[in-house]
Amino acid sequence: MTNRVPFDGLIDLGEVHWNLSVPVLYEHCVKRGEGQVCQDGPLLVMTGQYTGRSPKDKYFVRNAATANKVWWSDDNQPITRAVYDRLEAKVRAFLHGRDVYVQDCYVGADPKYRVPLRVISQKACHSIFARHMFINETDRRKLSTFQPEYTVIAVPDLKAVPELDEMRTEVSVAINTERRTLLVAGSGYGGEIKKSVFTLMNYLLPQRNILSMHCSANVGEAGDTAIFFGLSGTGKTTLSSDPERHLIGDDEHGWSDDGVFNLEAGCYAKVINLSAKAEPQIWQATHRFGAMLENVAVNQRTRKIDMSDPRYTVNTRAMYPIEFIPGSVHSGMGDHPKNIVMLTCDAFGVLPPIAKLDSAQAMYHFISGYTAKVAGTERGITEPQATFSTCFGAPFMSLHPTVYSKLLGAKIAKHKSVCWLINTGWTGGPDGIGHRMQIAHTRAMVSAALSGKLDAVGYDVDPTFGMLVPRSCPDVPQELLTPRNTWKNKRAYDDKSRELAHSFNKNFERFASQASKRTRMAGPKI
């Protein structure tokens, strides 16, 4: 198969490695110095300078199709076809004579809506990444004639020259819907591949009346599907990997007229301070042959990994096939969600740990996408800061946020989904005074909500945010449910609550003109 051209214009390559298995790719990674095998079997790779995404370095080619559709912003910057063509020419020249790795796969578990994808990578480790994260074609006959609709070309060692290439930095992620290509250059962080594809799907799926979502999903024994929206660090992966339920997917999904389907075939979990006791399923999945770790510390003598060591980054990652999670849903598909959970990590300690939202409040919080950054997560942050990421994934939303919010609202109304807000952040005060919610308590609240145990309890209305707060919840201390009661200084709580409410209202001003009156009125009252 080495005589096949993996992409138009890629000629005079070195050896082309087609659809190698994970064990073979392990060997290539070790031989090429890309990674090392650690105790218990995972492969560890280091991504170099970039240990996270470069969200401001993502570009769409502006053309007749994208000009009036793409939500042009710092996260979706326009470039001309000429700029893109120069970048693609540099990619072709860079790969001249080099070995490449090819994986043919699909994005989307539902055969009705999946997109055939080819991932061409300079590094063997990124071929493992593609094999884990996307859906494999196992039929060798089909692989021999596989025709991708879109192609990703990942060349981390090719750095852009901003002054010459008209790029912001040396990193460039460029999407060309006419050429049907995604170029990922200048960064070795695997998440750039994953999120560029998700950005593409966020462009394609809503045009087919399918809601693309940055969420995890699982299903109970009774067939009840739940989806979990949330930004990084809010517990989306942790809470959806529930031993009592079956995981559909941990990060990206579509919601069609037929139900929910996973866009991926694997998990890309943040693993800093991962605990075998608190997160046993993820721990087991990351400590075995086949898993691949990014930027995790390791003892070079024993090859034992240390999940608690942030020496390279706090954004340590692990990727593994979803079947590494016991009981995961093989089809990657589920029914229409009975419950929708919106996760936030409120470092101010203001929001209740669990609350029920009406449909208007659900739309308000979906558009807001609130969480908080804490001291130490980014340079210059010395105290908690509110941050809002529309649709719980603004950097990946290709279209205007109201496109996704209207789709969500229509689906909630049609399928009568129950919506919850879960705060996995602080209680008893802000970061530095209070403490983080215990995972065991959060799991108990989520379990009670999904099982219907909160249907018959009494509720109080939060005076500022208007949401319904349960008065009791099994296996959760009652005083924890009302955040004001956990603060020693009640006046300080009131002040911080008003401060956060102001932040919500100010952020929502950007969308108020295009939101319905009910949604606008669902915000906090000061």
Coordinates of C-alpha atoms in Angstrom, one line a residue:
M1 CA 0.0 0.0 0.0
T2 CA 3.0 2.3 0.1
N3 CA 2.6 3.2 -3.6
R4 CA -0.7 4.9 -2.9
V5 CA -0.8 8.7 -2.5
P6 CA -2.4 9.5 0.8
F7 CA -3.3 13.1 -0.3
D8 CA -3.3 15.0 -3.6
G9 CA 0.1 16.8 -3.8
L10 CA 2.0 14.7 -1.3
I11 CA 4.5 13.0 -3.6
D12 CA 8.0 11.7 -3.2
L13 CA 7.4 10.8 0.4
G14 CA 9.5 8.3 2.4
E15 CA 7.7 5.2 3.6
V16 CA 3.9 5.5 4.0
H17 CA 2.7 3.5 7.0
W18 CA -0.9 2.7 6.4
N19 CA -3.3 1.9 9.3
L20 CA -0.7 0.3 11.6
S21 CA -2.0 -1.3 14.8
V22 CA -1.3 0.2 18.2
P23 CA 1.4 -2.4 19.2
V24 CA 3.3 -1.8 16.0
L25 CA 3.0 2.0 16.5
Y26 CA 4.3 1.5 20.0
E27 CA 7.4 0.0 18.5
H28 CA 7.8 2.8 16.0
C29 CA 7.4 5.4 18.7
V30 CA 10.2 3.8 20.8
K31 CA 12.5 3.3 17.9
R32 CA 12.0 6.9 16.7
G33 CA 12.5 8.3 20.2
E34 CA 9.0 9.7 20.4
G35 CA 8.1 8.0 23.6
Q36 CA 8.8 5.4 26.2
V37 CA 6.9 2.5 27.7
C38 CA 6.1 2.9 31.4
Q39 CA 5.3 0.6 34.2
D40 CA 1.9 -1.2 33.7
G41 CA 2.2 -0.6 29.9
P42 CA 1.1 2.9 28.9
L43 CA 3.2 4.8 26.4
L44 CA 4.5 8.2 27.5
V45 CA 5.2 11.0 25.0
M46 CA 6.3 14.6 25.6
T47 CA 4.7 17.3 23.4
G48 CA 7.5 19.8 23.7
Q49 CA 6.9 23.5 24.0
Y50 CA 3.1 23.2 23.6
T51 CA 1.3 21.3 26.4
G52 CA -2.1 22.7 25.6
R53 CA -4.1 24.1 22.7
S54 CA -3.3 27.4 21.0
P55 CA -6.9 28.6 20.5
K56 CA -6.0 31.9 18.9
D57 CA -4.1 30.2 16.2
K58 CA -7.1 28.5 14.5
Y59 CA -8.1 29.7 11.0
F60 CA -10.9 29.2 8.5
V61 CA -10.4 29.9 4.8
R62 CA -12.9 32.6 4.1
N63 CA -14.9 31.7 0.9
A64 CA -18.4 31.9 -0.5
A65 CA -19.6 29.0 1.8
T66 CA -18.0 30.2 5.0
A67 CA -18.2 34.0 4.7
N68 CA -21.7 34.3 6.2
K69 CA -21.8 31.1 8.3
V70 CA -18.6 31.0 10.4
W71 CA -18.7 32.9 13.7
W72 CA -15.6 35.0 13.0
S73 CA -13.8 35.7 16.2
D74 CA -10.4 35.3 17.9
D75 CA -11.1 31.6 17.9
N76 CA -12.1 31.4 14.2
Q77 CA -9.9 33.8 12.3
P78 CA -10.3 34.3 8.6
I79 CA -7.5 33.7 6.1
T80 CA -7.5 33.9 2.3
R81 CA -7.2 31.0 0.0
A82 CA -3.8 32.4 -1.1
V83 CA -2.5 32.3 2.5
Y84 CA -3.8 28.8 3.0
D85 CA -2.2 27.6 -0.3
R86 CA 1.2 28.9 0.8
L87 CA 0.9 27.0 4.1
E88 CA -0.2 23.8 2.3
A89 CA 2.8 24.2 -0.1
K90 CA 5.1 24.4 2.9
V91 CA 3.6 21.2 4.3
R92 CA 4.1 19.4 1.1
A93 CA 7.7 20.6 0.9
F94 CA 8.3 19.7 4.5
L95 CA 7.1 16.1 4.1
H96 CA 9.2 15.6 0.9
G97 CA 11.2 12.4 1.6
R98 CA 9.9 11.9 5.1
D99 CA 8.0 8.9 6.4
V100 CA 4.4 9.5 7.2
Y101 CA 1.7 7.6 9.1
V102 CA -1.9 7.3 7.8
Q103 CA -5.0 6.3 9.7
D104 CA -8.3 6.0 7.9
C105 CA -11.3 6.3 10.2
Y106 CA -14.6 8.0 10.8
V107 CA -16.0 10.8 13.0
G108 CA -19.4 9.9 14.3
A109 CA -20.7 6.6 15.7
D110 CA -24.0 6.8 13.9
P111 CA -23.5 5.4 10.3
K112 CA -26.2 7.8 9.0
Y113 CA -24.2 10.9 9.9
R114 CA -20.5 9.9 10.2
V115 CA -17.8 11.6 8.2
P116 CA -14.9 9.5 6.7
L117 CA -11.6 11.0 7.8
R118 CA -8.0 10.5 6.9
V119 CA -5.3 11.5 9.4
I120 CA -1.8 11.9 8.0
S121 CA 0.9 12.5 10.6
Q122 CA 4.6 13.1 10.8
K123 CA 4.8 11.3 14.1
A124 CA 3.8 7.7 14.9
C125 CA 2.4 8.8 18.3
H126 CA -0.2 11.0 16.5
S127 CA -1.2 7.9 14.5
I128 CA -1.9 6.2 17.8
F129 CA -3.9 9.3 18.9
A130 CA -6.0 9.1 15.7
R131 CA -6.5 5.4 16.1
H132 CA -7.8 5.9 19.7
M133 CA -9.8 9.1 19.2
F134 CA -11.6 8.3 16.0
I135 CA -13.7 5.3 14.9
N136 CA -11.6 2.7 13.1
E137 CA -12.5 0.8 9.9
T138 CA -11.7 -2.8 10.6
D139 CA -12.6 -4.2 7.2
R140 CA -9.3 -4.6 5.2
R141 CA -11.2 -4.6 1.9
K142 CA -12.9 -1.3 2.7
L143 CA -9.6 0.2 3.9
S144 CA -8.0 -0.6 0.5
T145 CA -10.5 1.6 -1.2
F146 CA -11.2 4.1 1.6
Q147 CA -12.2 7.6 0.3
P148 CA -12.0 10.3 3.0
E149 CA -14.3 13.3 2.9
Y150 CA -11.8 15.3 4.9
T151 CA -8.1 14.9 5.6
V152 CA -6.0 16.1 8.5
I153 CA -2.3 16.6 8.0
A154 CA -0.4 17.0 11.3
V155 CA 3.2 18.3 11.0
P156 CA 4.3 19.5 14.5
D157 CA 7.9 20.2 13.5
L158 CA 6.9 22.6 10.8
K159 CA 6.8 26.1 12.3
A160 CA 5.1 29.0 10.6
V161 CA 7.0 32.3 10.2
P162 CA 4.5 34.8 11.2
E163 CA 5.9 37.7 9.1
L164 CA 6.0 35.6 6.0
D165 CA 3.1 33.2 6.4
E166 CA 0.6 35.8 7.8
M167 CA 0.0 33.8 10.9
R168 CA -0.2 35.0 14.5
T169 CA 2.5 32.7 15.8
E170 CA 4.5 29.6 14.7
V171 CA 1.5 27.4 15.4
S172 CA -1.2 27.2 12.7
V173 CA -4.4 25.2 12.5
A174 CA -6.1 25.9 9.2
I175 CA -9.4 24.6 8.0
N176 CA -10.3 24.7 4.3
T177 CA -13.9 23.5 3.6
E178 CA -13.4 23.7 -0.2
R179 CA -10.2 21.7 -0.2
R180 CA -11.6 19.6 2.6
T181 CA -8.4 19.7 4.6
L182 CA -7.3 20.5 8.1
L183 CA -3.6 21.5 8.5
V184 CA -2.2 21.2 12.0
A185 CA 1.4 22.6 12.1
G186 CA 3.8 23.8 14.8
S187 CA 2.5 22.0 17.8
G188 CA 2.9 18.5 19.1
Y189 CA -0.1 18.6 21.5
G190 CA -2.5 15.9 20.4
G191 CA -5.5 17.9 21.4
E192 CA -5.0 20.2 18.4
I193 CA -5.9 17.3 16.1
K194 CA -8.9 16.3 18.1
K195 CA -10.3 19.8 18.5
S196 CA -9.7 20.9 14.9
V197 CA -11.9 17.9 13.8
F198 CA -14.5 18.9 16.4
T199 CA -14.5 22.4 15.1
L200 CA -15.1 21.0 11.6
M201 CA -18.0 18.9 12.9
N202 CA -19.5 21.9 14.6
Y203 CA -19.6 23.5 11.2
L204 CA -21.0 20.6 9.4
L205 CA -23.6 19.0 11.7
P206 CA -25.9 21.9 12.5
Q207 CA -26.4 22.4 8.8
R208 CA -28.0 18.9 8.9
N209 CA -30.2 19.9 11.9
I210 CA -27.9 17.9 14.3
L211 CA -26.8 19.6 17.5
S212 CA -23.0 19.1 17.9
M213 CA -22.1 19.3 21.6
H214 CA -19.0 19.6 23.8
C215 CA -20.4 17.1 26.3
S216 CA -20.0 13.6 27.7
A217 CA -22.9 11.1 27.7
N218 CA -23.9 7.9 29.5
V219 CA -26.9 5.6 29.8
G220 CA -28.5 3.9 32.8
E221 CA -29.7 0.3 33.1
A222 CA -33.2 1.5 32.2
G223 CA -32.0 3.0 28.9
D224 CA -32.1 6.6 30.2
T225 CA -29.5 8.8 28.5
A226 CA -27.8 11.7 30.3
I227 CA -25.5 14.3 28.8
F228 CA -22.9 16.4 30.7
F229 CA -21.9 19.8 29.5
G230 CA -18.8 21.3 31.0
L231 CA -15.4 23.0 30.4
S232 CA -12.1 21.4 31.2
G233 CA -11.7 20.9 34.9
T234 CA -15.4 20.8 35.8
G235 CA -15.6 16.9 36.1
K236 CA -17.2 16.0 32.8
T237 CA -15.0 13.0 32.2
T238 CA -15.0 11.9 35.8
L239 CA -18.7 12.1 36.4
S240 CA -19.7 10.4 33.1
S241 CA -17.4 7.5 33.9
D242 CA -19.8 6.1 36.4
P243 CA -19.6 2.4 37.5
E244 CA -23.4 2.4 37.8
R245 CA -24.0 3.6 34.2
H246 CA -22.6 2.9 30.8
L247 CA -20.4 5.4 29.0
I248 CA -21.4 6.5 25.5
G249 CA -18.6 9.0 25.2
D250 CA -16.6 11.5 27.3
D251 CA -16.3 14.7 25.3
E252 CA -18.0 15.3 21.9
H253 CA -21.4 14.2 20.7
G254 CA -24.2 14.8 18.2
W255 CA -27.9 15.0 18.9
S256 CA -29.9 14.0 15.8
D257 CA -33.6 13.2 15.3
D258 CA -32.7 9.6 16.3
G259 CA -30.9 10.3 19.5
V260 CA -27.3 11.0 20.8
F261 CA -24.2 9.6 19.2
N262 CA -20.5 9.8 20.1
L263 CA -18.3 11.6 17.6
E264 CA -15.3 9.7 18.8
A265 CA -14.1 6.3 19.8
G266 CA -11.8 7.2 22.7
C267 CA -11.3 9.3 25.7
Y268 CA -8.8 12.2 26.2
A269 CA -8.8 12.7 29.9
K270 CA -7.0 15.3 32.0
V271 CA -5.1 13.3 34.6
I272 CA -3.3 15.7 36.9
N273 CA -3.8 14.3 40.5
L274 CA -5.8 11.4 39.1
S275 CA -6.8 9.2 42.1
A276 CA -7.3 5.4 42.0
K277 CA -9.8 5.7 44.8
A278 CA -11.9 8.6 43.5
E279 CA -11.7 7.7 39.8
P280 CA -11.1 4.0 39.6
Q281 CA -12.3 3.5 36.0
I282 CA -10.1 6.2 34.5
W283 CA -7.1 5.1 36.7
Q284 CA -7.3 1.5 35.4
A285 CA -7.7 2.8 31.8
T286 CA -4.6 4.9 32.0
H287 CA -2.4 2.3 33.6
R288 CA -2.3 -0.4 31.0
F289 CA -0.9 -1.3 27.6
G290 CA -2.5 0.7 24.8
A291 CA -3.1 3.9 26.7
M292 CA -0.9 6.9 25.7
L293 CA 0.0 9.7 28.1
E294 CA 1.1 13.2 27.4
N295 CA 3.6 15.2 29.5
V296 CA 3.1 13.0 32.7
A297 CA 6.1 12.8 35.0
V298 CA 7.9 9.5 35.3
N299 CA 10.6 8.0 37.4
Q300 CA 13.3 7.2 34.8
R301 CA 14.7 4.3 36.9
T302 CA 11.5 2.4 37.6
R303 CA 9.4 3.9 34.7
K304 CA 6.6 4.4 37.3
I305 CA 4.4 7.4 36.4
D306 CA 3.4 10.1 38.9
M307 CA 0.0 11.6 38.2
S308 CA 0.5 14.2 41.0
D309 CA 3.6 15.8 39.6
P310 CA 2.9 18.9 37.5
R311 CA 6.5 19.6 36.5
Y312 CA 5.7 19.8 32.8
T313 CA 2.2 21.1 32.9
V314 CA -1.0 20.9 35.0
N315 CA -2.7 19.9 31.7
T316 CA -1.4 16.3 31.7
R317 CA -3.4 14.0 29.5
A318 CA -4.2 10.4 28.8
M319 CA -5.9 8.9 25.7
Y320 CA -7.3 5.4 25.5
P321 CA -10.1 3.6 23.6
I322 CA -13.5 3.9 25.1
E323 CA -13.7 0.1 25.6
F324 CA -11.0 0.5 28.3
I325 CA -13.9 1.8 30.4
P326 CA -15.9 -1.3 31.7
G327 CA -19.4 -1.5 30.4
S328 CA -19.0 1.3 27.8
V329 CA -21.6 1.4 25.0
H330 CA -20.1 -0.4 22.0
S331 CA -22.3 1.3 19.5
G332 CA -21.5 4.8 20.8
M333 CA -25.2 5.7 20.5
G334 CA -28.0 6.4 22.9
D335 CA -31.6 7.6 23.1
H336 CA -32.7 11.2 23.4
P337 CA -31.4 12.6 26.8
K338 CA -33.8 12.3 29.7
N339 CA -31.5 14.5 31.8
I340 CA -29.1 17.3 30.8
V341 CA -26.4 18.2 33.3
M342 CA -24.5 21.5 33.1
L343 CA -21.3 21.4 35.1
T344 CA -19.5 24.4 36.5
C345 CA -16.5 24.8 38.8
D346 CA -17.4 27.9 40.7
A347 CA -14.2 28.9 42.6
F348 CA -16.2 31.7 44.3
G349 CA -18.3 29.2 46.3
V350 CA -21.5 31.0 45.4
L351 CA -23.5 28.6 43.2
P352 CA -25.4 25.7 44.8
P353 CA -23.8 22.2 44.4
I354 CA -27.0 21.1 42.6
A355 CA -30.0 23.0 41.2
K356 CA -32.9 22.3 38.8
L357 CA -33.2 24.6 35.8
D358 CA -36.3 25.4 33.8
S359 CA -36.0 25.5 30.0
A360 CA -35.3 29.3 29.9
Q361 CA -32.6 29.0 32.6
A362 CA -31.1 26.0 30.8
M363 CA -30.8 28.2 27.6
Y364 CA -29.3 31.1 29.6
H365 CA -26.6 28.9 31.2
F366 CA -25.9 27.1 28.0
I367 CA -25.2 30.4 26.2
S368 CA -23.2 31.6 29.2
G369 CA -21.0 28.5 29.7
Y370 CA -19.7 29.7 33.1
T371 CA -16.8 28.3 35.1
A372 CA -14.0 29.9 37.0
K373 CA -10.2 30.0 36.7
V374 CA -8.3 29.6 39.9
A375 CA -4.9 30.9 41.0
G376 CA -2.0 29.1 39.3
T377 CA -3.9 27.8 36.2
E378 CA -2.6 30.6 34.0
R379 CA 0.1 33.2 34.4
G380 CA -1.1 36.3 36.1
I381 CA -4.1 34.8 37.8
T382 CA -3.7 35.2 41.6
E383 CA -7.3 34.9 42.6
P384 CA -10.5 33.3 41.1
Q385 CA -11.7 34.8 37.9
A386 CA -15.0 34.2 36.2
T387 CA -14.8 32.9 32.7
F388 CA -17.5 32.3 30.2
S389 CA -17.3 29.9 27.2
T390 CA -20.4 29.9 25.1
C391 CA -22.1 26.5 24.7
F392 CA -19.4 25.2 27.1
G393 CA -16.9 25.2 24.2
A394 CA -16.6 28.6 22.5
P395 CA -13.2 27.9 21.0
F396 CA -14.6 25.0 19.0
M397 CA -18.0 26.6 18.0
S398 CA -17.7 27.4 14.2
L399 CA -21.2 29.0 13.9
H400 CA -22.8 31.7 15.9
P401 CA -23.8 30.5 19.4
T402 CA -27.5 31.1 18.8
V403 CA -27.4 28.4 16.1
Y404 CA -26.5 25.8 18.8
S405 CA -28.7 27.3 21.5
K406 CA -31.8 27.3 19.3
L407 CA -31.2 23.7 18.4
L408 CA -30.8 22.7 22.0
G409 CA -33.9 24.6 23.1
A410 CA -36.0 22.9 20.4
K411 CA -34.7 19.4 21.4
I412 CA -35.3 20.0 25.1
A413 CA -38.9 21.1 24.3
K414 CA -39.6 18.1 22.0
H415 CA -38.1 15.4 24.3
K416 CA -38.9 17.0 27.6
S417 CA -35.4 16.7 29.0
V418 CA -34.8 17.7 32.6
C419 CA -32.0 20.1 33.1
W420 CA -29.6 20.4 36.1
L421 CA -26.8 22.7 37.1
I422 CA -24.0 21.0 39.1
N423 CA -21.3 23.0 40.8
T424 CA -18.1 20.9 41.3
G425 CA -16.2 23.9 42.6
W426 CA -15.9 25.5 46.1
T427 CA -18.1 25.5 49.2
G428 CA -17.8 27.4 52.4
G429 CA -16.1 30.3 50.7
P430 CA -14.0 31.1 47.6
D431 CA -10.7 29.4 46.7
G432 CA -8.3 30.1 49.5
I433 CA -11.0 30.2 52.2
G434 CA -13.5 27.4 51.4
H435 CA -12.8 23.9 50.0
R436 CA -13.5 22.0 46.9
M437 CA -16.6 19.8 46.7
Q438 CA -15.9 16.2 47.5
I439 CA -16.3 14.0 44.5
A440 CA -18.3 11.5 46.5
H441 CA -20.9 14.2 47.3
T442 CA -21.1 15.4 43.7
R443 CA -21.5 11.8 42.5
A444 CA -24.3 11.3 45.0
M445 CA -26.1 14.4 43.8
V446 CA -25.7 13.4 40.1
S447 CA -26.9 9.9 40.9
A448 CA -30.0 11.2 42.8
A449 CA -30.9 13.5 40.0
L450 CA -30.6 10.9 37.2
S451 CA -32.4 8.2 39.2
G452 CA -35.4 10.4 40.0
K453 CA -34.7 10.5 43.8
L454 CA -35.0 14.3 43.7
D455 CA -38.4 14.3 42.1
A456 CA -40.3 14.3 45.4
V457 CA -38.1 16.5 47.6
G458 CA -38.9 20.1 48.4
Y459 CA -37.1 22.9 46.6
D460 CA -36.2 26.5 47.5
V461 CA -35.6 29.3 45.0
D462 CA -32.1 30.7 45.0
P463 CA -32.8 34.4 45.6
T464 CA -30.1 35.7 43.2
F465 CA -29.9 33.1 40.4
G466 CA -33.6 31.9 40.5
M467 CA -32.8 28.2 40.1
L468 CA -34.5 25.5 42.3
V469 CA -32.3 24.1 45.0
P470 CA -33.3 20.8 46.6
R471 CA -33.7 20.8 50.4
S472 CA -32.3 17.3 50.8
C473 CA -30.4 14.8 48.8
P474 CA -29.4 11.2 49.7
D475 CA -25.9 10.8 51.0
V476 CA -25.2 14.5 51.0
P477 CA -25.1 16.7 54.2
Q478 CA -28.2 19.0 54.1
E479 CA -26.2 22.1 55.0
L480 CA -24.1 21.7 51.9
L481 CA -27.0 22.2 49.6
T482 CA -27.5 25.9 50.4
P483 CA -24.2 27.6 49.8
R484 CA -24.9 30.7 52.0
N485 CA -25.2 28.4 55.0
T486 CA -21.7 27.0 54.5
W487 CA -20.1 30.5 54.7
K488 CA -19.1 31.8 58.2
N489 CA -19.4 35.4 56.9
K490 CA -22.9 35.7 55.4
R491 CA -22.4 39.3 54.3
A492 CA -19.2 38.2 52.4
Y493 CA -21.3 35.6 50.6
D494 CA -24.0 38.1 49.6
D495 CA -21.3 40.5 48.2
K496 CA -19.6 37.7 46.3
S497 CA -23.0 36.5 45.0
R498 CA -23.8 40.0 43.6
E499 CA -20.4 40.2 42.1
L500 CA -20.8 36.9 40.2
A501 CA -24.4 37.9 39.1
H502 CA -22.9 41.1 37.7
S503 CA -20.4 39.1 35.7
F504 CA -23.2 36.9 34.3
N505 CA -25.3 39.8 33.2
K506 CA -22.3 41.7 31.7
N507 CA -21.3 38.6 29.7
F508 CA -24.8 38.0 28.4
E509 CA -25.1 41.5 26.9
R510 CA -23.3 40.1 23.9
F511 CA -26.2 37.7 23.1
A512 CA -29.2 39.5 24.5
S513 CA -30.3 41.0 21.2
Q514 CA -30.6 37.6 19.6
A515 CA -32.0 35.7 22.7
S516 CA -35.7 35.3 23.4
K517 CA -37.3 37.4 26.1
R518 CA -37.7 34.3 28.3
T519 CA -34.0 33.5 28.1
R520 CA -33.0 37.1 28.8
M521 CA -35.3 37.1 31.9
A522 CA -33.7 33.9 33.1
G523 CA -30.5 35.5 34.3
P524 CA -29.6 36.4 37.9
K525 CA -31.5 39.2 39.6
I526 CA -29.5 41.7 41.7

